[in-house]
Coordinates of C-alpha atoms in Angstrom, one line a residue:
Chain A
M1 CA -56.3 20.8 22.3
S2 CA -55.6 22.6 25.4
S3 CA -59.1 23.0 27.0
S4 CA -60.5 20.2 28.9
P5 CA -64.2 19.3 28.4
Q6 CA -65.0 21.2 31.6
T7 CA -63.4 24.3 30.6
T8 CA -64.9 24.0 27.3
S9 CA -68.2 24.1 28.9
T10 CA -67.6 27.2 30.8
N11 CA -65.8 28.6 27.7
S12 CA -68.8 28.1 25.8
A13 CA -71.0 29.9 28.2
Y14 CA -68.5 32.7 28.5
L15 CA -68.2 33.0 24.6
T16 CA -71.8 33.1 24.2
N17 CA -72.0 35.8 26.7
Q18 CA -69.3 37.8 25.3
F19 CA -70.8 37.4 21.9
A20 CA -74.2 38.6 22.8
H21 CA -72.6 41.7 24.6
R22 CA -70.5 42.8 21.8
F23 CA -72.7 42.1 19.0
V24 CA -75.4 44.2 20.5
R25 CA -73.0 46.9 21.3
A26 CA -71.9 46.7 17.6
L27 CA -75.3 46.9 16.3
N28 CA -76.0 50.0 18.7
N29 CA -72.9 51.6 17.1
L30 CA -74.2 51.0 13.9
N31 CA -77.6 52.4 14.5
H32 CA -76.1 55.5 16.0
T33 CA -73.5 56.3 13.4
K34 CA -75.4 55.8 10.1
T35 CA -78.2 58.0 9.2
S36 CA -78.1 57.8 5.6
S37 CA -81.2 57.7 3.2
H38 CA -83.2 54.6 2.8
G39 CA -83.1 52.4 -0.2
H40 CA -82.5 48.9 -1.1
N41 CA -78.9 49.1 -1.5
Q42 CA -78.9 50.3 2.0
I43 CA -80.5 47.3 3.2
S44 CA -77.7 45.2 1.6
R45 CA -75.3 47.4 3.1
R46 CA -76.9 47.2 6.4
T47 CA -76.9 43.3 6.2
S48 CA -73.3 43.2 5.4
R49 CA -72.7 45.6 8.3
V50 CA -74.4 43.5 10.7
K51 CA -72.7 40.5 9.4
I52 CA -69.5 42.4 9.8
A53 CA -70.5 43.1 13.3
A54 CA -71.4 39.5 14.1
Y55 CA -67.8 38.5 13.0
T56 CA -66.0 41.1 14.5
A57 CA -67.9 40.3 17.8
M58 CA -66.9 36.7 17.5
A59 CA -63.4 37.3 16.5
S60 CA -62.7 39.9 19.3
V61 CA -63.8 37.6 21.9
V62 CA -61.2 35.3 21.1
G63 CA -58.8 37.9 20.4
S64 CA -55.3 37.3 19.1
R65 CA -55.1 33.8 20.4
R66 CA -56.2 32.1 17.3
A67 CA -55.1 32.7 13.7
W68 CA -58.7 32.7 12.3
S69 CA -59.7 35.5 14.7
R70 CA -56.5 37.4 13.9
A71 CA -57.4 37.1 10.0
V72 CA -60.9 38.1 10.5
L73 CA -60.1 41.2 12.5
W74 CA -57.3 42.1 10.1
K75 CA -59.5 41.9 7.1
I76 CA -62.2 44.0 8.7
R77 CA -59.7 46.7 9.8
K78 CA -58.2 46.7 6.3
R79 CA -61.5 47.1 4.9
S80 CA -62.2 49.9 7.2
R81 CA -58.9 51.5 6.5
I82 CA -59.5 51.3 2.8
R83 CA -62.9 52.8 3.2
S84 CA -61.8 55.6 5.2
L85 CA -59.0 56.2 2.7
L86 CA -61.4 56.4 0.0
L87 CA -63.6 58.8 1.8
R88 CA -60.6 61.0 2.4
M89 CA -59.8 60.7 -1.1
N90 CA -63.1 61.7 -2.1
R91 CA -63.4 64.6 0.2
K92 CA -60.1 66.1 -1.1
R93 CA -61.5 65.4 -4.7
V94 CA -58.4 64.3 -6.2
D95 CA -58.1 63.6 -9.8
H96 CA -59.4 60.3 -11.0
K97 CA -56.4 58.9 -12.2
I98 CA -54.2 60.0 -9.2
F99 CA -57.0 58.7 -7.1
N100 CA -56.9 55.3 -8.6
C101 CA -53.1 55.2 -8.4
H102 CA -53.2 56.2 -4.8
H103 CA -55.8 53.8 -4.0
H104 CA -53.8 51.0 -5.6
S105 CA -50.8 51.7 -4.0
K106 CA -52.5 52.2 -0.6
V107 CA -54.2 48.9 -1.0
M108 CA -50.9 47.3 -1.9
S109 CA -49.3 48.7 1.2
L110 CA -52.1 47.4 3.2
K111 CA -52.0 44.0 1.7
R112 CA -50.3 41.6 4.1
R113 CA -47.3 39.8 3.2
N114 CA -47.7 36.1 3.3
P115 CA -46.0 35.2 6.5
N116 CA -46.3 31.3 5.9
P117 CA -46.1 30.4 2.3
K118 CA -47.8 27.1 1.7
R119 CA -45.2 24.4 1.8
Q120 CA -45.3 22.4 -1.4
Y121 CA -42.8 19.8 -0.6
Y122 CA -44.7 18.2 2.2
F123 CA -46.5 15.1 1.7
N124 CA -50.3 15.9 1.3
P125 CA -52.1 13.4 3.6
F126 CA -55.4 14.4 2.0
R127 CA -55.6 12.7 -1.1
N128 CA -58.4 14.7 -2.2
S129 CA -57.0 18.1 -1.7
S130 CA -60.0 20.0 -3.0
Q131 CA -61.6 19.4 0.3
E132 CA -58.7 20.8 1.9
S133 CA -58.8 23.9 -0.2
K134 CA -62.5 24.2 0.2
L135 CA -61.9 24.2 4.0
R136 CA -59.1 26.8 3.5
K137 CA -61.6 29.1 1.9
L138 CA -64.1 28.7 4.6
V139 CA -62.1 29.2 7.5
P140 CA -60.7 32.7 7.6
G141 CA -56.9 33.0 7.5
A142 CA -56.3 29.6 6.8
Q143 CA -54.8 30.0 3.4
T144 CA -51.3 30.0 4.3
M145 CA -51.3 27.3 7.0
D146 CA -50.2 23.8 6.9
S147 CA -52.5 21.0 7.3
W148 CA -52.2 20.5 10.9
C149 CA -52.7 24.1 11.8
L150 CA -55.5 24.2 9.4
M151 CA -57.3 21.5 11.4
G152 CA -56.7 23.2 14.6
E153 CA -57.9 26.4 13.5
T154 CA -61.0 24.6 12.0
A155 CA -61.6 23.0 15.3
D156 CA -61.6 26.5 17.1
Y157 CA -63.4 28.1 14.4
I158 CA -66.3 25.5 14.7
K159 CA -66.4 25.8 18.4
C160 CA -66.8 29.6 18.2
L161 CA -69.4 29.4 15.5
A162 CA -71.2 26.9 17.4
A163 CA -71.4 29.0 20.5
Q164 CA -72.5 32.0 18.7
G165 CA -75.1 30.1 17.0
N166 CA -76.4 28.8 20.2
N167 CA -76.4 32.3 21.5
R168 CA -78.7 33.4 18.7
K169 CA -80.9 30.5 19.2
E170 CA -81.3 31.1 23.0
V171 CA -81.6 34.8 22.5
Q172 CA -84.4 34.3 19.9
Chain B
M1 CA -25.2 -9.6 10.5
Q2 CA -25.4 -5.9 11.5
K3 CA -27.8 -4.8 13.9
E4 CA -28.8 -1.2 14.9
N5 CA -28.6 0.3 18.0
I6 CA -31.2 2.7 19.4
F7 CA -30.2 4.3 22.5
T8 CA -31.8 6.7 24.6
N9 CA -29.2 7.9 26.8
E10 CA -30.2 9.4 30.1
G11 CA -26.9 9.2 31.7
N12 CA -28.4 6.9 34.3
G13 CA -26.8 3.5 35.1
I14 CA -29.1 1.3 33.1
P15 CA -29.0 2.6 29.5
Q16 CA -25.3 2.9 29.7
A17 CA -25.0 -0.4 31.0
W18 CA -27.3 -1.6 28.4
N19 CA -25.4 0.2 25.7
S20 CA -22.2 -1.0 27.0
I21 CA -23.4 -4.5 27.0
F22 CA -24.5 -4.8 23.6
G23 CA -22.7 -2.2 21.7
I24 CA -19.4 -1.0 22.5
G25 CA -17.9 -3.1 25.1
I26 CA -19.1 -4.6 28.4
Q27 CA -18.5 -2.4 31.2
G28 CA -21.8 -3.0 32.6
N29 CA -23.0 -2.6 36.0
E30 CA -23.9 -6.1 36.3
G31 CA -20.6 -7.4 36.0
N32 CA -21.5 -11.0 35.8
G33 CA -20.6 -12.8 32.7
I34 CA -21.6 -9.9 30.5
P35 CA -18.2 -8.7 29.4
S36 CA -18.0 -11.7 27.4
L37 CA -21.1 -11.0 25.5
E38 CA -20.4 -8.8 22.7
W39 CA -23.3 -8.2 20.6
E40 CA -23.9 -6.2 17.6
S41 CA -27.6 -5.7 18.0
N42 CA -28.3 -3.2 20.6
C43 CA -31.4 -2.7 22.4
V44 CA -32.6 0.5 23.8
I45 CA -34.4 0.0 27.0
N46 CA -36.9 2.4 28.2
S47 CA -36.3 2.9 31.8
I48 CA -38.6 5.2 33.3
D49 CA -39.6 3.4 36.4
Q50 CA -39.0 0.0 37.7
R51 CA -35.3 0.3 37.0
D52 CA -34.5 -2.3 39.6
I53 CA -36.9 -4.7 38.1
F54 CA -35.2 -4.0 34.8
E55 CA -31.8 -4.5 36.1
S56 CA -32.6 -7.6 37.6
S57 CA -34.3 -8.8 34.6
L58 CA -31.6 -7.6 32.5
T59 CA -29.1 -9.4 34.6
S60 CA -31.0 -12.5 34.1
I61 CA -31.3 -11.9 30.5
I62 CA -27.7 -11.3 30.0
S63 CA -26.4 -13.9 32.1
S64 CA -28.4 -16.7 30.5
P65 CA -27.2 -15.9 27.0
A66 CA -23.9 -15.0 28.2
N67 CA -23.7 -18.5 29.6
S68 CA -24.4 -19.9 26.3
G69 CA -22.9 -17.6 24.2
T70 CA -19.5 -17.1 26.0
G71 CA -16.8 -16.6 23.8
I72 CA -19.0 -16.8 20.7
P73 CA -17.5 -14.7 17.9
N74 CA -19.7 -12.2 16.3
S75 CA -21.1 -14.3 13.6
G76 CA -24.4 -14.0 12.2
S77 CA -26.0 -17.3 13.4
R78 CA -24.8 -16.5 17.0
D79 CA -26.3 -13.2 16.7
N80 CA -29.4 -14.9 15.8
I81 CA -29.4 -17.1 18.7
I82 CA -28.4 -14.4 21.2
L83 CA -31.0 -12.1 19.7
K84 CA -33.6 -14.9 20.1
E85 CA -32.7 -15.4 23.6
L86 CA -32.7 -11.8 24.5
I87 CA -36.0 -11.6 23.0
G88 CA -37.3 -14.4 24.9
R89 CA -36.1 -12.9 28.0
L90 CA -37.5 -9.5 27.2
G91 CA -40.7 -11.4 26.5
S92 CA -40.7 -13.0 29.8
I93 CA -40.0 -9.5 31.3
C94 CA -42.9 -8.3 29.4
N95 CA -45.0 -11.1 30.6
S96 CA -44.1 -10.3 34.2
S97 CA -44.6 -6.8 34.2
D98 CA -47.6 -5.0 33.3
I99 CA -48.5 -6.4 30.0
S100 CA -51.0 -3.8 29.1
H101 CA -48.5 -1.1 28.9
I102 CA -46.9 -3.0 26.0
T103 CA -49.8 -2.2 23.9
T104 CA -49.6 1.5 24.7
S105 CA -45.9 1.5 24.9
S106 CA -45.0 2.4 21.5
C107 CA -43.4 5.8 21.5
Y108 CA -45.4 6.3 18.4
N109 CA -48.8 5.7 20.2
T110 CA -51.4 7.8 18.8
P111 CA -55.1 7.6 19.3
L112 CA -55.5 6.3 15.9
N113 CA -53.4 3.1 16.5
S114 CA -53.9 0.9 13.7
P115 CA -53.6 -2.6 14.6
Q116 CA -50.2 -3.4 14.9
K117 CA -48.9 -6.0 12.4
V118 CA -46.7 -8.3 14.1
V119 CA -43.8 -6.3 14.6
N120 CA -41.9 -9.3 15.9
M121 CA -42.7 -11.4 13.0
S122 CA -39.2 -10.9 11.9
I123 CA -38.0 -11.8 15.2
T124 CA -40.0 -14.9 15.2
D125 CA -38.7 -15.8 11.7
H126 CA -35.4 -14.8 12.7
N127 CA -35.2 -16.9 15.8
I128 CA -36.6 -19.9 14.1
H129 CA -33.6 -19.9 12.1
G130 CA -31.5 -20.0 15.1
N131 CA -31.2 -22.7 17.3
G132 CA -34.3 -24.0 19.2
N133 CA -32.6 -24.5 22.3
H134 CA -34.5 -22.2 24.2
Q135 CA -38.1 -22.3 24.3
F136 CA -39.3 -18.8 24.6
P137 CA -42.6 -17.3 24.7
L138 CA -41.9 -15.8 21.4
A139 CA -45.3 -16.1 19.9
K140 CA -46.8 -14.5 22.9
Y141 CA -44.2 -11.9 23.0
S142 CA -44.8 -11.1 19.5
S143 CA -48.5 -10.9 19.9
L144 CA -48.1 -8.7 22.8
V145 CA -45.9 -6.3 21.2
G146 CA -47.7 -6.7 18.1
K147 CA -50.6 -4.9 19.4
N148 CA -49.4 -1.5 18.4
D149 CA -49.1 -1.2 14.8
Y150 CA -47.5 1.6 13.2
N151 CA -47.7 0.2 9.9
N152 CA -50.4 1.9 7.8
G153 CA -50.5 -1.4 5.9
M154 CA -47.2 -0.8 4.2
E155 CA -45.6 -3.8 5.4
S156 CA -43.1 -5.2 3.2
G157 CA -40.1 -7.4 3.4
K158 CA -37.9 -4.9 4.8
L159 CA -37.5 -4.9 8.5
S160 CA -37.1 -2.1 10.7
R161 CA -36.6 -1.6 14.3
V162 CA -38.9 -3.2 16.6
S163 CA -39.8 -1.4 19.7
T164 CA -40.3 -3.7 22.6
E165 CA -39.6 -1.6 25.3
T166 CA -41.8 0.7 27.0
G167 CA -44.0 -2.1 28.1
I168 CA -40.8 -3.4 29.9
K169 CA -40.8 -0.3 32.1
G170 CA -44.5 -0.2 32.1
H171 CA -44.6 3.3 31.5
G172 CA -45.8 3.5 28.0
N173 CA -48.0 6.2 29.1
N174 CA -45.2 8.6 29.7
N175 CA -44.1 8.0 26.3
N176 CA -47.5 8.7 24.8
I177 CA -47.9 11.7 26.8
N178 CA -44.4 13.0 25.9
I179 CA -44.8 12.3 22.4
N180 CA -48.4 13.8 22.0
N181 CA -47.5 16.7 24.0
N182 CA -44.2 17.5 22.2
G183 CA -45.7 17.2 18.8
R184 CA -42.4 17.5 17.2
K185 CA -40.1 15.0 15.9
R186 CA -37.4 14.0 18.2
K187 CA -34.5 12.7 16.6
E188 CA -31.0 11.6 17.4
V189 CA -28.6 13.9 18.9
A190 CA -25.0 14.2 18.0
K191 CA -24.2 11.7 20.8
G192 CA -26.0 9.2 19.2
K193 CA -24.2 9.4 15.9
G194 CA -21.0 8.9 17.4
N195 CA -22.1 5.8 19.2
G196 CA -23.7 4.5 16.2
K197 CA -20.8 4.9 14.1
E198 CA -19.0 3.0 16.6
T199 CA -21.1 0.2 16.8
Q200 CA -20.7 -1.0 13.6
S201 CA -23.3 1.0 11.7
S202 CA -25.8 0.7 14.4
S203 CA -27.9 3.8 14.7
T204 CA -28.8 5.3 17.8
L205 CA -31.6 7.4 18.7
F206 CA -31.4 9.5 21.8
A207 CA -34.2 11.0 23.8
K208 CA -33.4 13.7 26.1
D209 CA -36.1 13.0 28.6
D210 CA -35.9 9.9 30.9
K211 CA -36.6 7.2 28.4
V212 CA -34.6 4.5 27.1
V213 CA -36.4 2.6 24.5
A214 CA -35.5 -0.9 24.1
E215 CA -35.6 -2.1 20.4
V216 CA -34.4 -5.2 18.9
E217 CA -33.3 -4.8 15.5
K218 CA -33.7 -7.2 12.6
E219 CA -32.3 -6.6 9.3
E220 CA -32.6 -8.3 6.2
S221 CA -30.7 -5.8 4.2
D222 CA -28.3 -4.9 6.8
A223 CA -25.8 -2.7 4.7
K224 CA -28.7 -0.7 3.2
R225 CA -30.6 -0.3 6.3
S226 CA -27.6 0.7 8.3
K227 CA -26.7 3.2 5.6
S228 CA -30.1 4.6 5.5
N229 CA -30.4 4.9 9.2
D230 CA -26.9 6.4 9.3
G231 CA -28.1 8.8 6.7
K232 CA -31.1 9.4 8.8
K233 CA -29.0 10.0 11.8
S234 CA -26.8 12.4 9.9
N235 CA -29.8 14.2 8.5
E236 CA -30.9 14.9 12.0
K237 CA -32.5 18.1 12.8
S238 CA -29.7 18.6 15.1
T239 CA -30.7 22.3 15.1
E240 CA -33.6 21.3 17.4
P241 CA -33.5 22.0 20.8
P242 CA -32.8 18.6 22.5
K243 CA -35.8 18.7 24.7
D244 CA -38.1 19.4 21.8
Y245 CA -38.0 16.3 19.7
I246 CA -40.2 13.3 19.2
H247 CA -38.8 10.1 19.5
V248 CA -39.5 8.7 16.1
R249 CA -39.3 5.2 15.2
A250 CA -39.3 3.6 11.9
R251 CA -41.8 0.9 11.6
R252 CA -41.5 -2.5 10.3
G253 CA -41.6 -2.4 6.5
Q254 CA -41.3 1.2 6.3
A255 CA -38.7 3.4 4.9
T256 CA -36.4 4.9 7.5
D257 CA -35.3 8.0 5.8
S258 CA -35.9 11.2 7.6
H259 CA -38.5 12.4 4.9
S260 CA -40.8 9.5 5.3
L261 CA -40.5 9.5 9.0
A262 CA -41.4 13.4 8.9
E263 CA -44.4 12.5 6.9
R264 CA -45.4 9.8 9.1
V265 CA -45.1 12.0 12.1
R266 CA -47.2 14.7 10.3
R267 CA -49.8 12.4 9.2
E268 CA -50.3 11.0 12.7
K269 CA -50.6 14.5 14.1
I270 CA -53.3 15.3 11.5
S271 CA -55.3 12.3 12.1
E272 CA -55.2 13.1 15.8
R273 CA -56.6 16.5 15.0
M274 CA -59.2 14.7 12.7
K275 CA -60.4 12.8 15.6
F276 CA -60.8 15.9 17.7
L277 CA -62.9 17.4 15.0
Q278 CA -64.9 14.3 14.7
D279 CA -65.9 15.1 18.2
L280 CA -66.9 18.6 17.6
V281 CA -69.0 18.1 14.5
P282 CA -72.2 16.4 15.6
G283 CA -73.2 13.2 14.1
C284 CA -69.8 12.3 12.7
N285 CA -69.2 9.4 14.9
K286 CA -70.1 6.7 12.4
V287 CA -68.2 8.3 9.7
T288 CA -64.9 6.7 8.7
G289 CA -62.4 8.0 6.6
K290 CA -60.8 11.2 6.0
A291 CA -62.6 12.1 2.8
V292 CA -66.1 11.8 4.2
M293 CA -65.2 13.4 7.5
L294 CA -63.8 16.4 5.6
D295 CA -67.0 16.9 3.6
E296 CA -68.9 16.7 6.8
I297 CA -66.7 19.2 8.5
I298 CA -66.9 21.5 5.4
N299 CA -70.9 21.3 5.3
Y300 CA -70.9 22.0 9.0
V301 CA -68.7 24.9 8.9
Q302 CA -70.9 26.3 5.9
S303 CA -74.1 25.7 7.8
L304 CA -72.8 27.5 10.8
Q305 CA -71.6 30.3 8.9
R306 CA -74.9 30.8 7.2
Q307 CA -76.5 30.6 10.7
V308 CA -74.4 33.5 12.0
E309 CA -74.9 35.5 8.9
M310 CA -78.5 35.0 8.2
F311 CA -79.6 34.7 11.8
R312 CA -81.0 31.4 11.3
P313 CA -83.3 31.6 8.3
Q314 CA -85.3 28.5 9.4
V315 CA -87.5 30.3 11.9
V316 CA -91.2 30.4 12.2
V317 CA -92.8 33.4 10.6
P318 CA -95.0 35.1 13.3
N319 CA -98.4 35.8 12.6
N320 CA -98.4 39.5 13.3
V321 CA -95.8 41.1 11.3
D322 CA -94.1 44.3 12.5
P323 CA -96.0 47.1 10.5
F324 CA -92.7 48.8 10.1
D325 CA -91.0 46.1 8.5
T326 CA -90.5 46.9 4.8
S327 CA -87.7 44.5 4.0
V328 CA -89.7 42.0 2.2
H329 CA -87.0 39.5 1.7
S330 CA -86.0 39.2 5.2
F331 CA -88.1 37.1 7.7
P332 CA -89.8 39.6 10.1
Y333 CA -89.1 37.3 12.8
A334 CA -85.3 37.4 12.5
F335 CA -83.6 39.7 15.0
H336 CA -81.3 40.9 12.1
S337 CA -83.9 42.0 9.9
Q338 CA -86.0 43.6 12.6
I339 CA -83.0 45.6 13.7
N340 CA -82.6 46.5 9.9
S341 CA -86.1 47.6 9.5
M342 CA -86.0 49.7 12.8
I343 CA -82.7 51.2 11.7
L344 CA -84.1 52.1 8.3
D345 CA -87.5 53.1 8.7
R346 CA -88.1 54.7 12.0
P347 CA -86.0 57.7 13.2
E348 CA -87.4 57.0 16.5
N349 CA -85.6 53.6 16.4
Q350 CA -82.8 55.3 18.0
F351 CA -85.0 55.7 20.9
S352 CA -86.1 52.0 20.8
M353 CA -82.5 51.0 20.6
N354 CA -82.0 52.9 23.8
P355 CA -83.8 50.4 25.9
L356 CA -81.7 47.9 24.4
V357 CA -78.7 49.7 25.4
A358 CA -80.3 50.4 28.8
A359 CA -81.1 46.8 29.2
M360 CA -77.4 46.0 28.2
H361 CA -76.1 48.3 30.7
R362 CA -78.3 47.1 33.3
N363 CA -77.3 43.5 32.4
S364 CA -73.7 44.2 32.4
T365 CA -73.8 45.3 35.8
V366 CA -75.5 42.2 36.9
K367 CA -73.3 40.0 35.3
P368 CA -70.9 38.4 37.7
S369 CA -67.4 38.4 37.2
H370 CA -66.5 35.0 38.0
I371 CA -66.7 32.0 35.8
D372 CA -69.3 30.3 37.9
G373 CA -71.9 32.7 37.3
F374 CA -71.6 33.0 33.7
G375 CA -74.2 30.4 33.1
E376 CA -76.6 32.4 35.2
A377 CA -75.5 35.7 33.6
S378 CA -75.9 34.4 30.2
T379 CA -79.6 33.3 30.9
L380 CA -80.0 36.6 32.7
W381 CA -78.7 38.3 29.6
E382 CA -80.5 36.4 27.3
N383 CA -83.7 36.8 29.1
D384 CA -83.3 40.5 29.1
L385 CA -82.2 40.6 25.6
Q386 CA -85.2 38.8 24.7
S387 CA -87.4 41.3 26.5
V388 CA -85.6 44.0 24.8
V389 CA -86.2 42.4 21.5
K390 CA -89.8 42.3 22.2
M391 CA -89.8 45.9 23.0
A392 CA -87.9 46.7 19.9
L393 CA -90.2 44.8 17.8
G394 CA -92.7 47.4 18.5
G395 CA -94.6 47.0 21.7
Q396 CA -95.1 45.3 24.9
D397 CA -98.5 44.5 24.1
Q398 CA -97.4 41.3 22.3
P399 CA -94.9 39.6 24.7
Q400 CA -96.8 36.4 25.0
D401 CA -97.6 36.1 21.3
F402 CA -94.1 36.8 20.6
H403 CA -92.8 34.4 22.9
G404 CA -95.0 31.8 21.3
Q405 CA -93.8 32.6 18.0
M406 CA -90.1 32.5 19.0
K407 CA -89.6 29.1 18.0
V408 CA -86.6 28.2 16.1
E409 CA -86.8 25.5 13.6
L410 CA -83.5 24.0 12.6

């Protein structure tokens, strides 16, 4: 990896700081924008929103440098895009069938083309490939990577997750 | 007997001399007795530094076999003899120079160096067959070179090239750095192909940076190996930019076709990354093996994700629960749930969030811009955030209790 141990330590401090900053800002935005009614589904929605805020904060700190952060941000933006689209559709009160068709087409257009199709002909060094598939599911954006990139992304992801976890620990 | 040539041609005097000595003809710079030595097996010498030493030793090597092998036709036995002598001389050079570099010298050196099988076993065997005129420290040499094992236990009767070299130059580290940095497979360039074809089915590998790798080739199935090596040469990724390829070496007992070499490179890279991950994941130092390591990594990632999402569910439940907290399932202590409850239940939560915002703004100004102060800034930030959390949780009247309750169990 590129960062030396010294830069990693300062990186982690910087990361945790940035995480905290952005996460709190996201929570603040969340609180200001949403004023819907209360209910249990609202709780779950809030939970998911806070979770999204956490991931967004983490990914935005890293930015476009790593593939996993790009994947996280891309997913979140796609979701927000679809949501806004749905809202627009709802407001226009389009017919249900047309609405579904439009939704589907929009979703398909938003779907990202697979830039790196998984290469099948490479020798798989992991005999037990189920672990690797598990890892791919865990790390965002790692579905279409080869093993070497997957390991690199996992390393960076672990680093950022640990930094954010430490951040929470210190906060509380 | 056909030997193989591995050249890393830098255009400087020594490799060309070496090549010329052993491959094509002798127009060596040495000019003593060498022209008579025509040798099918070619050695590639890694000449990074100490070229003078190399030259001198090279001349000594060449001269001594040349004396004995003058006028010898290229026959198999003679090649054995010459080869043995050369190896002996190389061994002496290795002994004289920094021996430790030999261990690190393999251009294929990775952190996960498996103990090198005796690469020179073939050499010793080979040389035993030859005449025993010269007593060379072959065993020692083989043990020296045999420290770096590229074989992943797949040794077979098939012999491949033996890399002896970088130790000679004493700059194996350079090799390692280059290889680890490049991370790509460096294969022959078109130049090598021509030379290889010339020198009687000897294959040459060129590295574009200043490296000449000395290898002594032993072949038991010469025709097959030469063909495969030629095939490998011709299968070069010649489209790769010259500076961007790794020097790949076929290990003893391993297949030398491009696919297996590529796979080996890939495997080495991945194991390198696995080692890095092992350092990242706590408590994985004693774990050996990829499968267990992978399991540990997966568990660790899952637990971290759960932490991030759930705000560390293993927290101590505070004694005094926030009266406004209606979310039963959430831990009243958790920041997340508190914020949730605040957001949901109290319209004046917006006001309570404002001090949070205010604290944020306040803190952001305090935060220094340079990296050094980030540690302090983070502590400042977190202290402030902690105070904000206390405020948000419903009152300044319980800061101490809150602080006492703020224990995280993990």
